[in-house]
mmCIF file of C-alpha atoms and ligand atoms in Angstrom:
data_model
loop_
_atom_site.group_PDB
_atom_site.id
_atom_site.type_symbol
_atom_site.label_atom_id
_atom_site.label_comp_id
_atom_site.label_asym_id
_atom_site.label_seq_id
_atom_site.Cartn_x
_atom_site.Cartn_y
_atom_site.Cartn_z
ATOM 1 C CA UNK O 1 -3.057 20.523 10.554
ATOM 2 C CA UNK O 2 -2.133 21.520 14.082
ATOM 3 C CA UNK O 3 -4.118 18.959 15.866
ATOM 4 C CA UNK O 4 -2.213 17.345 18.889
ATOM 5 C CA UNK O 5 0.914 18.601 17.160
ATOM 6 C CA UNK O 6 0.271 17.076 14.305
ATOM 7 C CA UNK O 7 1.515 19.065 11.140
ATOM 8 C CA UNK O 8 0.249 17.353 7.762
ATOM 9 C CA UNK O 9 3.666 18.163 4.767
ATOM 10 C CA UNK O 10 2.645 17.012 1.583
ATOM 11 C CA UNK O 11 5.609 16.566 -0.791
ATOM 12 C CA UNK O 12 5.964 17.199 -4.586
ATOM 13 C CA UNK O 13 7.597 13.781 -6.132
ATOM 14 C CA UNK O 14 7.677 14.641 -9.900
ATOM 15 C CA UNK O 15 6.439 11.247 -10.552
ATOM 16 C CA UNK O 16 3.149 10.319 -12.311
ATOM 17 C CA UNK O 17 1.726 9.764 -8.861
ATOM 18 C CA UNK O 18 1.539 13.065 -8.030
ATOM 19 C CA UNK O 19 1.816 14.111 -4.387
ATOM 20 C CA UNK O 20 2.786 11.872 -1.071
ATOM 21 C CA UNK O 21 1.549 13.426 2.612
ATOM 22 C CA UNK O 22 4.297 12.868 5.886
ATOM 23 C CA UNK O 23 3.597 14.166 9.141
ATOM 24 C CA UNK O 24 5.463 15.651 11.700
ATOM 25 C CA UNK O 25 4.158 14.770 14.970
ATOM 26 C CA UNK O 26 5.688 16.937 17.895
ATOM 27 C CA UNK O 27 6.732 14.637 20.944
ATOM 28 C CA UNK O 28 9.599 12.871 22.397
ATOM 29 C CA UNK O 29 11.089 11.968 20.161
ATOM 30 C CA UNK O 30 10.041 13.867 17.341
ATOM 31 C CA UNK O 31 8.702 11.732 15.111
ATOM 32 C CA UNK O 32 7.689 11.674 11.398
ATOM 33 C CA UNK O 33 5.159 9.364 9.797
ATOM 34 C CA UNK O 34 6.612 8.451 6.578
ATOM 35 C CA UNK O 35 9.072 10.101 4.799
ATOM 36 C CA UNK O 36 8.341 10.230 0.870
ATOM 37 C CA UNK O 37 10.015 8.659 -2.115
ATOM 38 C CA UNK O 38 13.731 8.929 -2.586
ATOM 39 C CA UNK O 39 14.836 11.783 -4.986
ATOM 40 C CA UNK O 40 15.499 15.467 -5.008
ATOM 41 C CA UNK O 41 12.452 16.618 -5.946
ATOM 42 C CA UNK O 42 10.715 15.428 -2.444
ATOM 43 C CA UNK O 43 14.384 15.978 -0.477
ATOM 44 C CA UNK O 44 13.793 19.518 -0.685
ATOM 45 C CA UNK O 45 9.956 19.969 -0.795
ATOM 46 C CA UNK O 46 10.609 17.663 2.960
ATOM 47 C CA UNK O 47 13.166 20.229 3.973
ATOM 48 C CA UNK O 48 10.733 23.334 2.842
ATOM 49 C CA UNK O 49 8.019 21.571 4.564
ATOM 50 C CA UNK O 50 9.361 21.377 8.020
ATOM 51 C CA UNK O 51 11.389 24.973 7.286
ATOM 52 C CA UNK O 52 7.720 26.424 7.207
ATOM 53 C CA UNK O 53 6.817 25.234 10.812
ATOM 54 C CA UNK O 54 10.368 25.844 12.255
ATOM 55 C CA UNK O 55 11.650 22.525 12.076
ATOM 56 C CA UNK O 56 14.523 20.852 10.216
ATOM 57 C CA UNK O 57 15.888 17.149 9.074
ATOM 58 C CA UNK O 58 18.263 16.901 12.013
ATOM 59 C CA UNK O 59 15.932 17.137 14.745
ATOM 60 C CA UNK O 60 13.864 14.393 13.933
ATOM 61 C CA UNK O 61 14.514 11.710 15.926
ATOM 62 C CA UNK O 62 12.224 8.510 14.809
ATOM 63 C CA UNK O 63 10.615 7.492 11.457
ATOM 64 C CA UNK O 64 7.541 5.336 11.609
ATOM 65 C CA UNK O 65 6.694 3.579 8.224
ATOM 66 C CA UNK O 66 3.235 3.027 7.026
ATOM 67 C CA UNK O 67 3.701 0.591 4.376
ATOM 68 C CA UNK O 68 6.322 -1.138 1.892
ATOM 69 C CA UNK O 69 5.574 0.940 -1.260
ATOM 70 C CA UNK O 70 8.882 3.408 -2.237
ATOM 71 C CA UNK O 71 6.609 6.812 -2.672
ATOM 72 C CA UNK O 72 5.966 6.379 1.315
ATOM 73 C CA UNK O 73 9.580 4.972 2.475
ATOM 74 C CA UNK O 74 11.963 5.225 -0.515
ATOM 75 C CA UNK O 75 14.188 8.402 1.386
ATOM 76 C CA UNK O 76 14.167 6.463 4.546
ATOM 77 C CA UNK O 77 17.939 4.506 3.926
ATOM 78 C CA UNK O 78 19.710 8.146 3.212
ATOM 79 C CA UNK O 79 17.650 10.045 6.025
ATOM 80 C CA UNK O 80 18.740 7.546 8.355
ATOM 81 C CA UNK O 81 22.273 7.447 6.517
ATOM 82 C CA UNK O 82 22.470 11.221 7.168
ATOM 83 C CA UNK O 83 20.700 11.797 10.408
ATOM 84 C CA UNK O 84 21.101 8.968 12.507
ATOM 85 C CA UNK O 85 16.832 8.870 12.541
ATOM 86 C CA UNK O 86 15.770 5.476 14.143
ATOM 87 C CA UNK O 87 13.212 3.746 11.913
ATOM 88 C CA UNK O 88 10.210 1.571 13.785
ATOM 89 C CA UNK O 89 7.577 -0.308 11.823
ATOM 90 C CA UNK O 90 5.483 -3.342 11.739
ATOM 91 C CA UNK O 91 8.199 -6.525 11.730
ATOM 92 C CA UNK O 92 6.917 -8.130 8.513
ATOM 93 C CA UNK O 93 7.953 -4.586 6.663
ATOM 94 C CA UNK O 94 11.134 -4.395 8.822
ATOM 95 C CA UNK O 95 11.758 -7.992 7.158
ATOM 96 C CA UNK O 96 11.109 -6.725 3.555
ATOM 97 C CA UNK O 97 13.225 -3.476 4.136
ATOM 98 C CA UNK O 98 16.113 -5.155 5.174
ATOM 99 C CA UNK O 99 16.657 -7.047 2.872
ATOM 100 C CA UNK O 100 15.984 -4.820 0.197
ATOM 101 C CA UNK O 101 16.714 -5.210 -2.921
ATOM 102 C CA UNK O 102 16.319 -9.038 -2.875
ATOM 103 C CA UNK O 103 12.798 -8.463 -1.422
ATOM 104 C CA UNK O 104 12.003 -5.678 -4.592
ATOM 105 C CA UNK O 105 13.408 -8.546 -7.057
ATOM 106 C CA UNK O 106 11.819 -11.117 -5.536
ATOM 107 C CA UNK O 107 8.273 -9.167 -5.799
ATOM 108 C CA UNK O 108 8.842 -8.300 -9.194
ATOM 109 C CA UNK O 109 9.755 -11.535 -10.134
ATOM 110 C CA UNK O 110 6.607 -13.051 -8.555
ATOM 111 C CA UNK O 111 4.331 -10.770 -10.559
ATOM 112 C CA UNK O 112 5.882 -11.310 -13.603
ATOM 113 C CA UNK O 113 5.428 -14.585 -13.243
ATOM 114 C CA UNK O 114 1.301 -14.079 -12.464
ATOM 115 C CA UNK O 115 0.847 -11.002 -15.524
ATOM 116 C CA UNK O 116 1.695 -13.584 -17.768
ATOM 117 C CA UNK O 117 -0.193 -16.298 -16.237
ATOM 118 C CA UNK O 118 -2.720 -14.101 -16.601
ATOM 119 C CA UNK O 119 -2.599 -13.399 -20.153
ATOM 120 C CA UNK O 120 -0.832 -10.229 -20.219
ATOM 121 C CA UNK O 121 0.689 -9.884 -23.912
ATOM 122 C CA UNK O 122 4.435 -10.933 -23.710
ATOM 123 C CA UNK O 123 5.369 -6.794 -24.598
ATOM 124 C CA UNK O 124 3.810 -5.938 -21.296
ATOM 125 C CA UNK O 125 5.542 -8.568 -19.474
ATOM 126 C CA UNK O 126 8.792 -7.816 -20.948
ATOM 127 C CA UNK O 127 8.154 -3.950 -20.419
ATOM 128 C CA UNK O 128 7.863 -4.451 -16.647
ATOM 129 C CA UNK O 129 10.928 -6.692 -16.320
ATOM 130 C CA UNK O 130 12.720 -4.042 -17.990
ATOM 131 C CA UNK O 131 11.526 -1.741 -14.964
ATOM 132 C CA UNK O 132 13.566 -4.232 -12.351
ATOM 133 C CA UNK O 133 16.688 -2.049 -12.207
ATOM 134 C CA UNK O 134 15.029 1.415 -11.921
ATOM 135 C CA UNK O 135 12.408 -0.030 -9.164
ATOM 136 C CA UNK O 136 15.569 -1.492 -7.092
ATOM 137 C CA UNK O 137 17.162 2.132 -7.142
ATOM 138 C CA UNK O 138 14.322 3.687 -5.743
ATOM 139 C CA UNK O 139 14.782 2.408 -2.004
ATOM 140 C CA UNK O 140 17.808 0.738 0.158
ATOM 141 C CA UNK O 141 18.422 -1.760 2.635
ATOM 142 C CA UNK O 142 17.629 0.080 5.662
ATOM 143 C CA UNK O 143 18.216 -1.407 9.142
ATOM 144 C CA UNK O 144 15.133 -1.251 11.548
ATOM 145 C CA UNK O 145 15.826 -0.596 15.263
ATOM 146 C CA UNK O 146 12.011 -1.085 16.284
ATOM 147 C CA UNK O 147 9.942 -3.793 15.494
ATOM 148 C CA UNK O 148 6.582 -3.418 15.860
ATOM 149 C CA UNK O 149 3.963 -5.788 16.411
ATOM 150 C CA UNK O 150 0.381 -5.536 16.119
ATOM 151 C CA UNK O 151 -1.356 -4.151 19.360
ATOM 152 C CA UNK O 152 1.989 -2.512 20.303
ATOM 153 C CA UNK O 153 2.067 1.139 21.844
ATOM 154 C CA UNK O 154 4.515 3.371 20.274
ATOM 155 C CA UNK O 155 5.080 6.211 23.454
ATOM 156 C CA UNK O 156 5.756 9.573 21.856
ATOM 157 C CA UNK O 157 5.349 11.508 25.438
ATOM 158 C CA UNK O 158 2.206 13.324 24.806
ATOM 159 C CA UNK O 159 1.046 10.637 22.332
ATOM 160 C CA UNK O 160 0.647 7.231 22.173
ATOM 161 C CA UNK O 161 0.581 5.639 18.863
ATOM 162 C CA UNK O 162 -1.116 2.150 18.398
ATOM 163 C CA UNK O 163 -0.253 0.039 16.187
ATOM 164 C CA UNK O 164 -2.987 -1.733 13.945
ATOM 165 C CA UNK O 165 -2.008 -4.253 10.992
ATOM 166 C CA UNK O 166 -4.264 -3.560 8.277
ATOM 167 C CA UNK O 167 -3.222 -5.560 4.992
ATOM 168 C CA UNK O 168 -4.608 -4.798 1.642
ATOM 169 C CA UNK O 169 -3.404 -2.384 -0.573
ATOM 170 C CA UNK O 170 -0.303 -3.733 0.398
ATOM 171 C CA UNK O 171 1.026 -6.621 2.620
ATOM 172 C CA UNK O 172 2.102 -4.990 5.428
ATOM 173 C CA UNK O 173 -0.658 -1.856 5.985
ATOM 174 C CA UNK O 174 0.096 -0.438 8.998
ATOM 175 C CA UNK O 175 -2.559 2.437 11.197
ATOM 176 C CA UNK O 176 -0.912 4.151 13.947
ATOM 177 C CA UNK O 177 -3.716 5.054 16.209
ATOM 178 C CA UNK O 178 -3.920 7.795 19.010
ATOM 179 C CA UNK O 179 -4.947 6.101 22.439
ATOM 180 C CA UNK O 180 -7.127 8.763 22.889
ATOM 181 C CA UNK O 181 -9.038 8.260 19.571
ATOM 182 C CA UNK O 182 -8.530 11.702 18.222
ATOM 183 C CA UNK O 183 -6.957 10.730 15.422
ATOM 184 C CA UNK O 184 -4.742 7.621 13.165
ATOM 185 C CA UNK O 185 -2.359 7.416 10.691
ATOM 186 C CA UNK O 186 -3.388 5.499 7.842
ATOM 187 C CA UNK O 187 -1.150 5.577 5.152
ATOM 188 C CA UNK O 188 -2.978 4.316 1.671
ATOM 189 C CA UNK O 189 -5.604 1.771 4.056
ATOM 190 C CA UNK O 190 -8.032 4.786 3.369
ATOM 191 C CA UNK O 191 -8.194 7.079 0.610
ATOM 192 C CA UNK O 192 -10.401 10.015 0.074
ATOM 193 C CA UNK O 193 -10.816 10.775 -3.524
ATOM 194 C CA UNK O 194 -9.401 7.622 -4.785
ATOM 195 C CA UNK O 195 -10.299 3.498 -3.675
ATOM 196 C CA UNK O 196 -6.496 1.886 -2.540
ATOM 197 C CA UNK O 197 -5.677 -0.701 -5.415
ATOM 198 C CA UNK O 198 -5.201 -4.299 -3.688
ATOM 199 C CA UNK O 199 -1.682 -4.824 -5.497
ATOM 200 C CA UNK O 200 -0.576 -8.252 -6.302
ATOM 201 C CA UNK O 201 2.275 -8.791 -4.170
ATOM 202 C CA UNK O 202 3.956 -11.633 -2.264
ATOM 203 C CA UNK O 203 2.928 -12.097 1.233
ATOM 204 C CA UNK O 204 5.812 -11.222 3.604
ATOM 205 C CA UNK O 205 7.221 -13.059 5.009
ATOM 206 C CA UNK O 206 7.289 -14.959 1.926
ATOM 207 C CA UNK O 207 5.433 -18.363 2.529
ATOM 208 C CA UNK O 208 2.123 -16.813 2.814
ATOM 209 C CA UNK O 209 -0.339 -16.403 -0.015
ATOM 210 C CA UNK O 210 -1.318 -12.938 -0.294
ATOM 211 C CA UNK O 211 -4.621 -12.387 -1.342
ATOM 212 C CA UNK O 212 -5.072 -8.043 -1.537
ATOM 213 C CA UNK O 213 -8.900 -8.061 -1.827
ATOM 214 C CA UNK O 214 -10.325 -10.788 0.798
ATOM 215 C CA UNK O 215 -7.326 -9.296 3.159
ATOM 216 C CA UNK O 216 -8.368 -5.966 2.489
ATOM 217 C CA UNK O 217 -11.884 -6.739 3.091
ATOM 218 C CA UNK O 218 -10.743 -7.938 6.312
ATOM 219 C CA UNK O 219 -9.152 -4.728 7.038
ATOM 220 C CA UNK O 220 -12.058 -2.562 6.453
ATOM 221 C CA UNK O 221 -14.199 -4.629 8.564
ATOM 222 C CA UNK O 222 -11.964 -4.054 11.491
ATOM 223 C CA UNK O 223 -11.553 -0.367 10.419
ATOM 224 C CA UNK O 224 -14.874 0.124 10.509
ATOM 225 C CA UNK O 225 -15.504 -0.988 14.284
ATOM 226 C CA UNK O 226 -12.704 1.326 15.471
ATOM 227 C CA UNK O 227 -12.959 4.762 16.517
ATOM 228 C CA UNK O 228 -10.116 6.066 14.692
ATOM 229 C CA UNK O 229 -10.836 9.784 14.773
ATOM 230 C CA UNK O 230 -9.294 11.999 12.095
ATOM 231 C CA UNK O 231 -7.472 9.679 10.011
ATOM 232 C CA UNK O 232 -4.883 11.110 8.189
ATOM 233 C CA UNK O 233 -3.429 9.185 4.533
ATOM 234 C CA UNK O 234 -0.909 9.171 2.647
ATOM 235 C CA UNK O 235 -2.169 10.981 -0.340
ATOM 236 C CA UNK O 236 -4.982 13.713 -0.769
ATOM 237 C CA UNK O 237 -7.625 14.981 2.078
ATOM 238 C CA UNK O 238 -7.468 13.798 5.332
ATOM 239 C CA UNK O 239 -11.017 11.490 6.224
ATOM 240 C CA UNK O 240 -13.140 12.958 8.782
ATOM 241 C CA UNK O 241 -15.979 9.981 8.431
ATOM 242 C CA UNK O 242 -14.215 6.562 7.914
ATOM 243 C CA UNK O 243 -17.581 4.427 8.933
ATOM 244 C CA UNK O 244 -18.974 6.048 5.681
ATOM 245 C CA UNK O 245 -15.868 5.686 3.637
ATOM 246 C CA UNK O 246 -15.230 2.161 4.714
ATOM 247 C CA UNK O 247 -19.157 1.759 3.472
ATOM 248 C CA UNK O 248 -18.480 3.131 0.249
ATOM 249 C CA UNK O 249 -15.295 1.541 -0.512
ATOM 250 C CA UNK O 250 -17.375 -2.231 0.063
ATOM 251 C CA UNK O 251 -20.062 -0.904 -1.846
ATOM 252 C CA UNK O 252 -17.661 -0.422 -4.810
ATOM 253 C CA UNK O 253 -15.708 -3.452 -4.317
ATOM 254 C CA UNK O 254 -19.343 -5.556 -4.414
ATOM 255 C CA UNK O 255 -20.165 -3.514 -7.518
ATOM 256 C CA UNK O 256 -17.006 -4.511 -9.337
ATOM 257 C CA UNK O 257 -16.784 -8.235 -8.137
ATOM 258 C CA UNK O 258 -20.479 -8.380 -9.666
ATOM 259 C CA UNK O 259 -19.493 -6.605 -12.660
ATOM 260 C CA UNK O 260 -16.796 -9.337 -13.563
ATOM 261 C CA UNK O 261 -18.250 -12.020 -12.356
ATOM 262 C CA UNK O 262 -20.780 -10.897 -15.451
ATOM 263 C CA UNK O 263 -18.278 -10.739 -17.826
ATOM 264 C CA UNK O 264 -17.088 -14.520 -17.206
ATOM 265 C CA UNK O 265 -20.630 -15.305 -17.446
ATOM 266 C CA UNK O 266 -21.068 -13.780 -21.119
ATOM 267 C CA UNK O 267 -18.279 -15.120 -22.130
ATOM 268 C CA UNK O 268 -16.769 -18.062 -20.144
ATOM 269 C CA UNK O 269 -12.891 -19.528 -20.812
ATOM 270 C CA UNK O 270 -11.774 -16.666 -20.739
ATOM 271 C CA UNK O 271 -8.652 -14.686 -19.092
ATOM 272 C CA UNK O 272 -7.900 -12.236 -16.162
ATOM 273 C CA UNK O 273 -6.740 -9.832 -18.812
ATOM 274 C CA UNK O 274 -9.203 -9.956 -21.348
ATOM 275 C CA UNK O 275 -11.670 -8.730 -19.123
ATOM 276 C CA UNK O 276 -9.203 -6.321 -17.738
ATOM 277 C CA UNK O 277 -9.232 -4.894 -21.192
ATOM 278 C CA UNK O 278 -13.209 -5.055 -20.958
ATOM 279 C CA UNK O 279 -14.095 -3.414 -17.496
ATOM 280 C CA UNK O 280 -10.558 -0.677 -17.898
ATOM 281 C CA UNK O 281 -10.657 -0.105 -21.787
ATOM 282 C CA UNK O 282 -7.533 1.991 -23.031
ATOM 283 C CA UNK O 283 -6.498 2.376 -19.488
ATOM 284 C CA UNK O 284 -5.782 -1.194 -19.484
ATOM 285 C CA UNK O 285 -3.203 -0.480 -21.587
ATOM 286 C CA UNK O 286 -1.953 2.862 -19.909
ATOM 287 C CA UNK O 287 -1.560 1.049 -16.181
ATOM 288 C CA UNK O 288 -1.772 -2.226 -17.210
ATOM 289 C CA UNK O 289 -0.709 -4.152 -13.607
ATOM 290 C CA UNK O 290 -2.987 -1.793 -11.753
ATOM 291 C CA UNK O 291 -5.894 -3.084 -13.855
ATOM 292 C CA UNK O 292 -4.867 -6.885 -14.182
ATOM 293 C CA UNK O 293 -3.835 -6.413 -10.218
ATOM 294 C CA UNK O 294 -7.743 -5.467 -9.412
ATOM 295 C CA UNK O 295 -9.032 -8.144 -11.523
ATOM 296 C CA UNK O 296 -7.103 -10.819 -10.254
ATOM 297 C CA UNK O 297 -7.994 -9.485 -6.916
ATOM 298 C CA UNK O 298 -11.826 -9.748 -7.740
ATOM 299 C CA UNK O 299 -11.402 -13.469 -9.011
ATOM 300 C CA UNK O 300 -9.589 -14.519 -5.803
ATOM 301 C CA UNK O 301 -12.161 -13.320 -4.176
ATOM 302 C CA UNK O 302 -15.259 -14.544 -6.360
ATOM 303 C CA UNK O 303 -13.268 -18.413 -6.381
ATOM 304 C CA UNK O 304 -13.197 -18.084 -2.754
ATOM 305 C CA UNK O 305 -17.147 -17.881 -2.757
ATOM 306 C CA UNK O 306 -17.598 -20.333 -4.805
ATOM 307 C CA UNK O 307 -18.575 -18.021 -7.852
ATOM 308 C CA UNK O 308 -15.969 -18.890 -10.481
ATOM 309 C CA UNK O 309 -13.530 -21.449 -11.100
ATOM 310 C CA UNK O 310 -10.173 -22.242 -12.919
ATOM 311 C CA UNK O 311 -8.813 -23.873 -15.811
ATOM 312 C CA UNK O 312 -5.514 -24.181 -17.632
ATOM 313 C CA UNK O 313 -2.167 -23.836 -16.244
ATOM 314 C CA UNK O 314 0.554 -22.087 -18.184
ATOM 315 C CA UNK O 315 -2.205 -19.527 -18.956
ATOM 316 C CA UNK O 316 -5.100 -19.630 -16.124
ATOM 317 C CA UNK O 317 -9.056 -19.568 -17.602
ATOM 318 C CA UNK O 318 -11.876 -18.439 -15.696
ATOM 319 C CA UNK O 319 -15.637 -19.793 -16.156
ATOM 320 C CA UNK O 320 -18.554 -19.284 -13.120
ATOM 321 C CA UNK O 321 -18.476 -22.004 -10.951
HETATM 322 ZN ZN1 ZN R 1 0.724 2.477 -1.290
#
């Protein structure tokens, strides 16, 4: 990429998912943004990476962390292990890191709990419980030597990084933004080809209620206002326009909060996944806590105007309001 010493490495993962951008900014101290997930695949497509541009794994000096998901920080605990790399990110993720893999359990547990709430056959539920063990392997407790806070300035000599809390697609969404506008970070809060799924989660710290889509919608507002430059994610093309993006992105959010807000109207009493299985069809099935994750998203937001309401307990009904 080049600009303002920033070089763009995106990293093979041999998951599903496909391919996860880093960045090596040049500075003091050297920093990367994000690090990929943990396995050899991305180990030595991150070594190849900064090999190209005359860099290796011992001379970088900080890691800055986008967001909590493992294909962006799941390498972190044996870079750090290895290299001695400080680590600095927003405190709420620091929180979730540290205490990792209570924090992984914890959020598993907590969706479990809403998939079936939400009508999510019991095979489905029991498929993703089954996933607990593999998902705690992909990270480590890491410890976090800065703690950032929204607002904050992270000094990298030649550039200075702001930091921007941007929840959404996850909890603790994090921009880095260049003081002099040029360009930000954004990790998954904008993506090109692709709209960032609001995941259900637990809010971190854990007390508050995380709600992905009226948080993200937040986020986007406040995105939009900001002169953010380049912006640079965490997966695919970097986004030269984000006031247009940002545009879209609501556009398509409206479009789908209208679309199942319709289907509780044709058919009131009815659950989050049963009109999952309407609006996704088989790929309800294929991803099936992406899908109910976006619906449940969509009600949240549609009870908080007013536009549906709930019923039931054990399993949770929706009608319009
Ligand atoms: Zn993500």
């Amino acid at each position: 990429v080049g600009r303002a010493g920033v070089h763009c490495l995106t990293l093979e993962t041999g998951f599903p998912l496909g391919s996860v951008n880093v960045y090596l900014v040049e500075g003091d101290p050297l920093t990367l943004v994000d690090c990929g997930p943990r396995g050899i695949v991305t180990r030595r497509s991150l070594e190849s990476g900064l090999g190209a541009i005359g860099r290796s794994l011992d001379e970088v000096e900080l890691l800055l962390l986008t967001h909590q998901h493992v294909d962006h920080h799941g390498m972190a605990h044996d870079l750090i292990d290895e290299f001695g790399i400080e680590v600095a990110c927003l405190d709420s993720l620091a929180w979730y890191l540290e205490r990792w893999p209570e924090t992984c359990a914890a959020d598993m547990t907590h969706r479990a709990a809403r998939i079936r709430r939400h009508g999510m056959p019991a095979a489905f539920v029991t498929a993703f419980e089954a996933q607990l063990d593999r998902r705690i392997g992909e990270a480590a407790a890491i410890d976090v030597g800065r703690r950032l806070r929204e607002g904050d300035i992270v000094d990298l000599g030649q550039t200075q990084l702001r930091v921007l809390h941007r929840p959404g697609h996850s909890p603790s969404d994090t921009v880095f933004w260049a003081d002099d506008g040029a360009f930000a970070f954004v990790g998954d809060h904008l993506l090109l080809r692709i709209s960032a799924n609001p995941l259900m989660a637990l809010g971190i710290p854990w007390e508050s209620r995380f709600r992905p889509l009226l948080e993200y919608r937040r986020s986007l507002a406040k995105t939009k206002e900001t002169a953010l430059g380049m912006c640079f994610t965490g997966h695919g093309p970097t986004v030269v326009d984000h006031v247009e993006l940002v545009s879209k992105r609501v556009a398509e959010q409206d479009e789908r909060s209208g679309l199942i807000e319709a289907a509780f109207q044709r058919e009131p009493g009815r659950t989050a996944w049963d009109v999952a299985h309407e609006v996704f069809g088989a790929k309800a099935h294929q991803v099936p806590i992406l899908c109910l994750s976006e619906v449940v998203a969509h009600i949240e937001r549609l009870e908080e105007e007013n536009r549906l309401v709930r019923s039931g307990s054990e399993v949770v009904r929706f009608a319009p309001a």
